[in-house]
mmCIF file of C-alpha atoms and ligand atoms in Angstrom:
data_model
loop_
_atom_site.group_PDB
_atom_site.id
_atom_site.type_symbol
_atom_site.label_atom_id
_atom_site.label_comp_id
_atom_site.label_asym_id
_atom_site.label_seq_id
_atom_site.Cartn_x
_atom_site.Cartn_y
_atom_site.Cartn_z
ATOM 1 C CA UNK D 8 -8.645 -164.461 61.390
ATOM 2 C CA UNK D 9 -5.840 -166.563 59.974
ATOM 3 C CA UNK D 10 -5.579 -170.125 58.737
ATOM 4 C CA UNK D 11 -2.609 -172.186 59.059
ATOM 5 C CA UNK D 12 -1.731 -175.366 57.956
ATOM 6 C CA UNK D 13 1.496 -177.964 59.095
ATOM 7 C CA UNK D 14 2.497 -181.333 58.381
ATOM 8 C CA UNK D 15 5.264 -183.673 58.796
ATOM 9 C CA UNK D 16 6.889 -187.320 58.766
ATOM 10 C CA UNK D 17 9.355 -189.634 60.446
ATOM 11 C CA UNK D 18 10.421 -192.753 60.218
ATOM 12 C CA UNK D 19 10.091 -195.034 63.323
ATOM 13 C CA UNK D 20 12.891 -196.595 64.545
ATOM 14 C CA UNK D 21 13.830 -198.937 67.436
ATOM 15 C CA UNK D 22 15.523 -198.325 70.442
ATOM 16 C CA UNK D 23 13.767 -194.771 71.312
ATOM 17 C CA UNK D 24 10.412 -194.015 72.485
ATOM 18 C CA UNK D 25 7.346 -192.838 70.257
ATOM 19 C CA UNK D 26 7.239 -189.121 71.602
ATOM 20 C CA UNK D 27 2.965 -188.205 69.970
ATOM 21 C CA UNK D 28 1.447 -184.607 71.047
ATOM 22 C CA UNK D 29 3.627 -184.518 74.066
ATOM 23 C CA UNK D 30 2.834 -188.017 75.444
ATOM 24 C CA UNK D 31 5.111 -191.344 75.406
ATOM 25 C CA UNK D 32 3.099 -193.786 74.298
ATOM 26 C CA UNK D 33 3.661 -197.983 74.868
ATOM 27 C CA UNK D 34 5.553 -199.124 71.586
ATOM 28 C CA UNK D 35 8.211 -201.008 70.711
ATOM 29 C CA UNK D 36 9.671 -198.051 68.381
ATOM 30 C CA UNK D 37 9.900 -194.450 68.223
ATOM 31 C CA UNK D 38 9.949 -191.627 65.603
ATOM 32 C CA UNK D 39 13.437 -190.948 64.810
ATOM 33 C CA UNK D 40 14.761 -187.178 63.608
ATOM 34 C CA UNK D 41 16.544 -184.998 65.288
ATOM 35 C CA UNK D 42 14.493 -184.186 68.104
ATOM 36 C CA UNK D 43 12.172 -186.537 69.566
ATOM 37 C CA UNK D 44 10.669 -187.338 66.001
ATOM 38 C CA UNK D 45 7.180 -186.112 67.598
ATOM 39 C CA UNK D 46 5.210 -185.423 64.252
ATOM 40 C CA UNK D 47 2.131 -184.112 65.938
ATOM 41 C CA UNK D 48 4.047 -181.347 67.783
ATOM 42 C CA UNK D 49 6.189 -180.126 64.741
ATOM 43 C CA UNK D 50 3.193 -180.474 62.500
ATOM 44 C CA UNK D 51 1.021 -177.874 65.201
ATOM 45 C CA UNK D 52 4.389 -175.992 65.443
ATOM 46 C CA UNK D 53 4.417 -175.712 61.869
ATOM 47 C CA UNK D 54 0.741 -174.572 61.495
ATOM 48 C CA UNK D 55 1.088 -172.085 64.233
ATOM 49 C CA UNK D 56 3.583 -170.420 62.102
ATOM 50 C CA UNK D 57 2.461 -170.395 58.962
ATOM 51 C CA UNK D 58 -0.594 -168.693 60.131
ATOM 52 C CA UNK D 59 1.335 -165.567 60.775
ATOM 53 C CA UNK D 60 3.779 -166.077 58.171
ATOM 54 C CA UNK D 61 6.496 -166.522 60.524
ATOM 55 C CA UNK D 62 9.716 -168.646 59.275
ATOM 56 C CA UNK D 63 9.067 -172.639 59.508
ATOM 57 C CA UNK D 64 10.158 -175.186 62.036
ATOM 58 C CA UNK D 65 13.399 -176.074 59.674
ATOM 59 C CA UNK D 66 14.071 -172.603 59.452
ATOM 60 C CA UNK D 67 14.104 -171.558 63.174
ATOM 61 C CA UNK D 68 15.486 -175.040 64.886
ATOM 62 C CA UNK D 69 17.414 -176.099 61.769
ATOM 63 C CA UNK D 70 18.341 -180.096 62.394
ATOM 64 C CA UNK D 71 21.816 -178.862 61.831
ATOM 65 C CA UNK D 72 22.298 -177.215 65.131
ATOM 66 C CA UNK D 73 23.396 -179.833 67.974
ATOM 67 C CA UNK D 74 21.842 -177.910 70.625
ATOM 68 C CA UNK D 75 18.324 -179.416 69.212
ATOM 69 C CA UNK D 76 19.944 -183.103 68.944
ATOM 70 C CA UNK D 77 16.802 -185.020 71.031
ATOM 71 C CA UNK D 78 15.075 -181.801 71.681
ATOM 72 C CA UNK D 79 11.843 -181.473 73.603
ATOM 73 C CA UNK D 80 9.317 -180.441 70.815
ATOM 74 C CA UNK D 81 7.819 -178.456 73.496
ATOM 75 C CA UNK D 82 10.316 -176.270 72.896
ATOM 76 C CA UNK D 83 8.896 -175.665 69.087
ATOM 77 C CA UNK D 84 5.935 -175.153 69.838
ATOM 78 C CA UNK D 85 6.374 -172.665 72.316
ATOM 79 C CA UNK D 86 8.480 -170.731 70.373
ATOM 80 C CA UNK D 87 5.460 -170.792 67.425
ATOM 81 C CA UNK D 88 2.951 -169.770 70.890
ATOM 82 C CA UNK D 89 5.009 -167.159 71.865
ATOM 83 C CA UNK D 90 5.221 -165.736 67.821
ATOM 84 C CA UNK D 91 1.542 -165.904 67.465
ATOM 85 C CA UNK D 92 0.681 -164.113 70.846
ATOM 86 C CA UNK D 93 2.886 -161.279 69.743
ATOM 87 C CA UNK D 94 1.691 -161.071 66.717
ATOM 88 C CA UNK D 95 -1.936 -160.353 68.659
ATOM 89 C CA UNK D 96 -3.403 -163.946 67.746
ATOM 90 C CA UNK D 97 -5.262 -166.774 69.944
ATOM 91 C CA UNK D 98 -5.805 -169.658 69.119
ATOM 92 C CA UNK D 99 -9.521 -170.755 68.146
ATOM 93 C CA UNK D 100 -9.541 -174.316 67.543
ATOM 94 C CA UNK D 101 -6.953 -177.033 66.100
ATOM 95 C CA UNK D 102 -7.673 -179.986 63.951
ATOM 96 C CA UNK D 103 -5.240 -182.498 63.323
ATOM 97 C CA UNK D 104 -5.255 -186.296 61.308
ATOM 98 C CA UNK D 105 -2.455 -188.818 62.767
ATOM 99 C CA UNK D 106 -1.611 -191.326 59.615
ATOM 100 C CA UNK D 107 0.364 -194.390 60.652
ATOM 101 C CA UNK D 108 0.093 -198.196 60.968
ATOM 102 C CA UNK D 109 0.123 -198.878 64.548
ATOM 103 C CA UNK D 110 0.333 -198.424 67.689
ATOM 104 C CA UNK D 111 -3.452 -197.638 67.908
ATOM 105 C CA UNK D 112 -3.968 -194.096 68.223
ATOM 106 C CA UNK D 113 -7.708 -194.633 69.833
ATOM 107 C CA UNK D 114 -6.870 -195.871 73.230
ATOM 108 C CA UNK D 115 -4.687 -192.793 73.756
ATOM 109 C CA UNK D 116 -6.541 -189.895 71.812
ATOM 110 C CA UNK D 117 -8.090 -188.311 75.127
ATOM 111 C CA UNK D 118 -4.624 -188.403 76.873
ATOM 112 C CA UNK D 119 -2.888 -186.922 73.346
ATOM 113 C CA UNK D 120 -5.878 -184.045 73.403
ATOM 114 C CA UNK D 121 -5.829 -183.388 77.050
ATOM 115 C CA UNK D 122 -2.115 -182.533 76.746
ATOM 116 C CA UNK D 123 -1.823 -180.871 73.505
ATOM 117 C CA UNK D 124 -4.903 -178.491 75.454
ATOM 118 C CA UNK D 125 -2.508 -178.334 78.567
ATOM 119 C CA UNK D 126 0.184 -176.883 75.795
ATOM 120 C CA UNK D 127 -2.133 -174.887 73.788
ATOM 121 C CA UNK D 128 -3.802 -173.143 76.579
ATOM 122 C CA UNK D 129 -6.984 -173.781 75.068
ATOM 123 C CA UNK D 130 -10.103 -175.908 75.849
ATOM 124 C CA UNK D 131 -9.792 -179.626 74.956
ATOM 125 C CA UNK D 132 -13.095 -179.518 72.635
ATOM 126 C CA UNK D 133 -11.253 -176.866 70.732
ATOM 127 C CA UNK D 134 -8.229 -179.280 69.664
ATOM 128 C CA UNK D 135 -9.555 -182.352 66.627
ATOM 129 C CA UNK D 136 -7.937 -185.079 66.656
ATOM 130 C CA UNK D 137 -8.328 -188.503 64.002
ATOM 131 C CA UNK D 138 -6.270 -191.682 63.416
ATOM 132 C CA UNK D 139 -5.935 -193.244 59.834
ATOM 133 C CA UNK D 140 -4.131 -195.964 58.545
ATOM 134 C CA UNK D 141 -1.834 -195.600 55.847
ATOM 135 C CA UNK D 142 -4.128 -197.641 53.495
ATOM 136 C CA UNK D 143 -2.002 -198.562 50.344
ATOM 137 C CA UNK D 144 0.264 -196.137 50.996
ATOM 138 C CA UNK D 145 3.371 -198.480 51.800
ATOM 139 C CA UNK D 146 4.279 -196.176 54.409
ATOM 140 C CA UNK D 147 3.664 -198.771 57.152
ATOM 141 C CA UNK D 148 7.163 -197.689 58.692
ATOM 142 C CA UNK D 149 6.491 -194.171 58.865
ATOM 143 C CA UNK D 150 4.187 -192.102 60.938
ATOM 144 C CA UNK D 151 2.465 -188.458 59.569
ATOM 145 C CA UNK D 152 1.140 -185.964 60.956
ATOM 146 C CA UNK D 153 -1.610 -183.100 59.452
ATOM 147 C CA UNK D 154 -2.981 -180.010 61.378
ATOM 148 C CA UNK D 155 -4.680 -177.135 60.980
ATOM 149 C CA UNK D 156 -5.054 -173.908 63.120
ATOM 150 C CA UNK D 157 -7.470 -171.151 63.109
ATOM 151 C CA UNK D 158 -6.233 -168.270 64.654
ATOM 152 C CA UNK D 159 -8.926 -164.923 66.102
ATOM 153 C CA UNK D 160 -7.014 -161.267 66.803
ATOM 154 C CA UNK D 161 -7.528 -160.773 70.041
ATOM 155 C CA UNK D 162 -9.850 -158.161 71.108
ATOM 156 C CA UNK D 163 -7.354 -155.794 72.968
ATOM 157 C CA UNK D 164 -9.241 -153.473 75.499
ATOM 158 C CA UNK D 165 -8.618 -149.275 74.894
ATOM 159 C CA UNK D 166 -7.550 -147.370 77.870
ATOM 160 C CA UNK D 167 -10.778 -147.064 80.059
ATOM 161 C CA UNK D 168 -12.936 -148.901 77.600
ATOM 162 C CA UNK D 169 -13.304 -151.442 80.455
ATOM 163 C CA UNK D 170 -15.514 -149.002 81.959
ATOM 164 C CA UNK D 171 -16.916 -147.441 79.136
ATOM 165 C CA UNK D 172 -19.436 -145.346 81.229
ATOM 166 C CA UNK D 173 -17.051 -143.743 82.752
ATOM 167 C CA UNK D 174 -16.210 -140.878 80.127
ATOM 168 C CA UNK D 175 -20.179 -140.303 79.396
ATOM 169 C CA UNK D 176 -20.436 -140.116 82.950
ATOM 170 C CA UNK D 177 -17.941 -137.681 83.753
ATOM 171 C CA UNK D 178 -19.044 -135.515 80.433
ATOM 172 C CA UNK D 179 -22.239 -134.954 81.929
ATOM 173 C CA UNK D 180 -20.417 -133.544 85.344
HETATM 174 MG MG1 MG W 217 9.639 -183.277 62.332
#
C-alpha cells in the first residue's frame, strides 16, 4: 500500500469561473493560476503522485509552459492516473478538506464527489470530502485544498491462475 498526500492554493479572482473537483460552480469569482485554478484537482493530482514518488504537478506541467495557460486540470490528473496504474496501483479511497470562505461547499458536495468518482474510476463512498472555513486565518480571498490517497497493488493474475484447477487437474491425467 502507499499513502500520498497533496495540497494547494489560489487566489480567487473575478472575471473567470470557480473550476472545484471538475465542476463549475455558481460564483461571482474564480480561482486564478495558470490553469483553471481548480485546487481540488491539483491537490488529488498532487497526492496521486506523491504516492508513487513520481515528480509533482509543478514539475510535470510547469506554469511556465503556455501550452497549460487555462488548462483543463483533467488533464493533471490523468496524467497522475495513468502514472499510478503503471506503476501497478489502484486507488482505495480519497479524502480531501476544501478550506475557503464561500461559496458554500455543502449544496454542491454530492455533485463535486460524484464527478471526482466519474474521474477516479472509483466508487463515490470511496472519495471524502469536507468544507471548512478559513477561521482566523485571513485567507478569506483564497481557496485551499487538502487530500489524501491510499493506494492497494493490484492483485495481477499468473498465467492460468484464473483456473487454478486446471494444472492439478491435468497432473493427475
Ligand atoms: Mg494549483
Amino acid at each position: 500500500m502507499r499513502i500520498g498526500y497533496g495540497w494547494d492554493s489560489h487566489e480567487f479572482k473575478s472575471g473567470i469561473p470557480l473550476k472545484i473537483g471538475g465542476v463549475t460552480l455558481p460564483h461571482n469569482k474564480g480561482l486564478g493560476g495558470h490553469s483553471d485554478g481548480d485546487i481540488l484537482l491539483h491537490a488529488t493530482t498532487d497526492a496521486l503522485l506523491g504516492a508513487i514518488a513520481a515528480p509533482d504537478i509543478g514539475s510535470l506541467f510547469p506554469p511556465s509552459d503556455l501550452q497549460w495557460k487555462g488548462a483543463d486540470s483533467v488533464i493533471f490528473l490523468q496524467e497522475a492516473l495513468d502514472r499510478i496504474r503503471a506503476a501497478g496501483y489502484t486507488i482505495a479511497n480519497v479524502d480531501s478538506t476544501l478550506i475557503l470562505a464561500k461559496p458554500k461547499i455543502g449544496p454542491h458536495a454530492a455533485a463535486i464527489r460524484a464527478r471526482i468518482a466519474e474521474l477516479l474510476e472509483i466508487p463515490e463512498d470511496a472519495i471524502g470530502l469536507k468544507a471548512k472555513t478559513p477561521e482566523g486565518m485571513g485567507t478569506d480571498n483564497a481557496a485551499i485544498a487538502h487530500v489524501i490517497v491510499l493506494l492497494e497493488k493490484r492483485h495481477k493474475l499468473k498465467q492460468g491462475s484464473s483456473r487454478p484447477g486446471k494444472k492439478a487437474a491435468e497432473k493427475r491425467k
